[in-house]
């Protein structure tokens, strides 16, 4: 598949660019900064928020766009609206206009972060953002739903957990998404023959997972990594204040009352 990645030089983008190419896709990217990577010539350096020509350039002729570009944490309300809702609107409009039939949207677990910790949180749980960041992601998921229903775009919204080389906290024993599984997840979204509109949790096959992986498996995502491998090492350290906050809601330390 011909795939465009926004935020190609970011933490996830830098891994997806070569990972999707290794999986056989023809990948190009866009970012405000040039990545220091051997594949940097595949990235258009431009601001997606303002540069219409660059947006058109990167989306022309692709079959899928993986939209990662955004502020990757909490900000103020206006910045969250611009970064998550405004930018996603530009990408969805561009996709509609240029006949890109498939979008993979990097949402976040923080769209439901104020959900109390339970044994298994279904994908249909009430939207319960823990921050303006999570609110922006939830709103952008709703916008994706509109573009699916109104324009027929196939869209996956990935509620990504903790994308890391390895887990390093108690919470991450449940929320970890390995690099390999992230590539498998996006590859499944890009190649699924029946994507429609899907919201899936982006985590590895963690023994302690509290997010339901069934919707992911339904579109062909079969994670292989498990954070449990690091459990003994992580649990040997004394629990910290962060661990205590992390333990209350699925969004962990993002979900704090009164801040
Ligand atoms: C996210 O969405 C953030 O981008 C990332 O920095 C982590 O905090 C992650 O969620 C998480 O919940 O661990």
Coordinates of N, CA and C in Angstrom, one line a residue, residues 1 3 54 62 72 78 98 125 128 141 175 205 216:
X1 N 0.8 -1.2 0.0 CA 0.0 0.0 0.0 C 0.9 1.2 0.0
X3 N 1.4 4.6 1.6 CA 1.0 5.1 2.9 C 1.7 6.5 3.2
X54 N 1.8 21.5 0.8 CA 2.5 20.3 1.3 C 1.6 19.2 1.7
X62 N -1.7 8.5 -2.4 CA -1.6 7.4 -1.4 C -3.0 6.8 -1.1
X72 N 1.9 15.8 22.0 CA 1.8 14.5 22.6 C 1.6 14.5 24.1
X78 N -7.0 25.8 24.0 CA -6.9 26.3 22.6 C -5.9 25.5 21.8
X98 N -8.8 14.3 -1.8 CA -7.8 13.6 -2.7 C -8.0 12.1 -2.8
X125 N -16.9 1.9 26.3 CA -17.0 2.6 27.6 C -17.2 4.1 27.3
X128 N -14.4 9.6 28.5 CA -14.1 10.1 29.8 C -12.7 10.7 29.9
X141 N -11.8 11.8 17.6 CA -12.4 10.5 17.2 C -13.9 10.7 16.7
X175 N -0.3 -1.2 30.2 CA -0.6 -0.2 29.1 C 0.4 -0.2 28.0
X205 N 0.2 -7.5 24.0 CA -0.6 -8.7 24.5 C -0.3 -8.9 26.0
X216 N -9.4 -5.0 18.3 CA -8.2 -5.0 17.5 C -8.0 -6.3 16.8

